[in-house]
Tab-separated table of C-alpha atoms in Angstrom:
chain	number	residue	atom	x	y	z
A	5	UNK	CA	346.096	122.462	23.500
A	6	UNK	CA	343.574	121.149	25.833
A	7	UNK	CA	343.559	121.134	29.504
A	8	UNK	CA	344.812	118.331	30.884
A	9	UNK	CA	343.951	119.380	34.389
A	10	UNK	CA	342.202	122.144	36.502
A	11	UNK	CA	344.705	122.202	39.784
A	12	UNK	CA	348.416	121.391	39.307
A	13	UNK	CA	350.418	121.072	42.661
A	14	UNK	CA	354.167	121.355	42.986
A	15	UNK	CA	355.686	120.562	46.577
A	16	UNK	CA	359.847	120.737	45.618
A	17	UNK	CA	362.150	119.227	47.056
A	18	UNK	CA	365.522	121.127	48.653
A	19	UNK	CA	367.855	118.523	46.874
A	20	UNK	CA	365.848	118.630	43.746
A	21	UNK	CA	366.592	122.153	43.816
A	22	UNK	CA	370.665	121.874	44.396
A	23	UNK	CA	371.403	118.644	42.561
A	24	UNK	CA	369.924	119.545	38.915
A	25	UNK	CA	370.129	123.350	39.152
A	26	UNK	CA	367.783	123.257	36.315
A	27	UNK	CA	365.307	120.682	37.200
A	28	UNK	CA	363.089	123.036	39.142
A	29	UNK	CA	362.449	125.213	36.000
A	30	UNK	CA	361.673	122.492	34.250
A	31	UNK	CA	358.815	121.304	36.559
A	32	UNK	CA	357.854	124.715	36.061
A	33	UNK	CA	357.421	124.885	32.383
A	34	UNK	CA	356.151	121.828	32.524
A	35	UNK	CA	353.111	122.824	34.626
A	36	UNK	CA	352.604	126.203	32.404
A	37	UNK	CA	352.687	123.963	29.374
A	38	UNK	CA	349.923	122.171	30.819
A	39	UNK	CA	347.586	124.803	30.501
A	40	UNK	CA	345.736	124.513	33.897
A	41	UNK	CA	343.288	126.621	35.431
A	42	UNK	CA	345.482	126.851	38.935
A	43	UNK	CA	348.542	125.824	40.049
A	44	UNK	CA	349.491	125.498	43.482
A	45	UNK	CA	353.338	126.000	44.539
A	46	UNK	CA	354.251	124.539	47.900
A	47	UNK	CA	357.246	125.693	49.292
A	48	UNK	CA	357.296	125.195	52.994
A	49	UNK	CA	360.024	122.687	53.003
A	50	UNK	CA	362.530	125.056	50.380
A	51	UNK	CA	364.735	127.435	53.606
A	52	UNK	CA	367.164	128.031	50.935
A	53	UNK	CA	367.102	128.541	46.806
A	54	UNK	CA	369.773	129.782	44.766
A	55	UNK	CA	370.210	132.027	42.096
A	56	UNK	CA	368.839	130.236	39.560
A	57	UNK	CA	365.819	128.766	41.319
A	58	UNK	CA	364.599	132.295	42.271
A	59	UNK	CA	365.194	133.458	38.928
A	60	UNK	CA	362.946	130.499	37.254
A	61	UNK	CA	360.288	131.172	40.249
A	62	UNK	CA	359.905	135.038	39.086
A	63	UNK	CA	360.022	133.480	35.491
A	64	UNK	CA	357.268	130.711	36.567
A	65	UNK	CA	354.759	133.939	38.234
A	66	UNK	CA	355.417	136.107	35.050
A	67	UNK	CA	354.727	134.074	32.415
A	68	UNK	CA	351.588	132.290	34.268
A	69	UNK	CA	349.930	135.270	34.876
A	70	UNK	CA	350.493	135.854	30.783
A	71	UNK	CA	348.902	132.782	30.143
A	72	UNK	CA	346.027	133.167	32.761
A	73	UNK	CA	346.665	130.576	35.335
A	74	UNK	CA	346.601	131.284	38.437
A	75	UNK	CA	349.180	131.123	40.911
A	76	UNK	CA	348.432	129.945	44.680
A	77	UNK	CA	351.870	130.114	46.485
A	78	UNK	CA	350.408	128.761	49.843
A	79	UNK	CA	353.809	128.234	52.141
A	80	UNK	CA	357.122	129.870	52.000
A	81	UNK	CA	359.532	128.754	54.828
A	82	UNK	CA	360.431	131.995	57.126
A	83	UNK	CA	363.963	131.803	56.012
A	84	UNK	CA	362.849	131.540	52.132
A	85	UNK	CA	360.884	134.457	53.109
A	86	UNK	CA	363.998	136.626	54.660
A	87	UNK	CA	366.001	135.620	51.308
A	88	UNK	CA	362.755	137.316	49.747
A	89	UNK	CA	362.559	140.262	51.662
A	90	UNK	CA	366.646	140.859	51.567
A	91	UNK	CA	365.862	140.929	47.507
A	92	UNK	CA	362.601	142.563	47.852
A	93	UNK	CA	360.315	140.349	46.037
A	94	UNK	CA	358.619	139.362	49.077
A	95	UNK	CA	355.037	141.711	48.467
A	96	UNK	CA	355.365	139.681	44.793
A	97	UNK	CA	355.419	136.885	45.793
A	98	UNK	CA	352.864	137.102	48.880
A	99	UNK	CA	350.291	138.371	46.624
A	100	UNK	CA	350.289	137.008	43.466
């Protein structure tokens, strides 16, 4: 499959997120299946995520890194960052 582009950027939106539980992970495959050298994850704007959202965002980092795109997670809202920290996956996802 070729590239189809060297930076992919997701920015979510919160009632993205809580209308289609699933829709999240789906922008999320969709951006692995893409095959690009980066991809940037924005999530400044996300205070909250459910279970299911955190589950496909530790699903997103693990299967990226398997596929050797990098992951840039550039903001992370202070109370998205708590959530983290409560779970501890905070380090993982500060530094992946």
């Amino acid at each position: 499959m070729a590239e189809h582009s060297e930076i992919i950027e997701i920015k979510p939106e919160l009632t993205a997120l809580f209308n289609d539980y699933y829709a999240f992970r789906n922008e999320l495959m969709d951006a692995i299946a893409k095959k690009p050298k980066k991809i940037v994850l924005d999530l400044g704007k996300i205070p909250v995520m459910n279970s299911i959202s955190i589950s496909s965002l530790v699903w997103f980092c693990k299967n990226a890194k398997s596929e050797g795109i990098e992951i840039d997670i550039r903001e992370i809202h202070p109370d998205l960052l708590k959530t983290f920290e409560v779970l501890k996956i905070d380090e993982y996802f500060q530094r992946i």
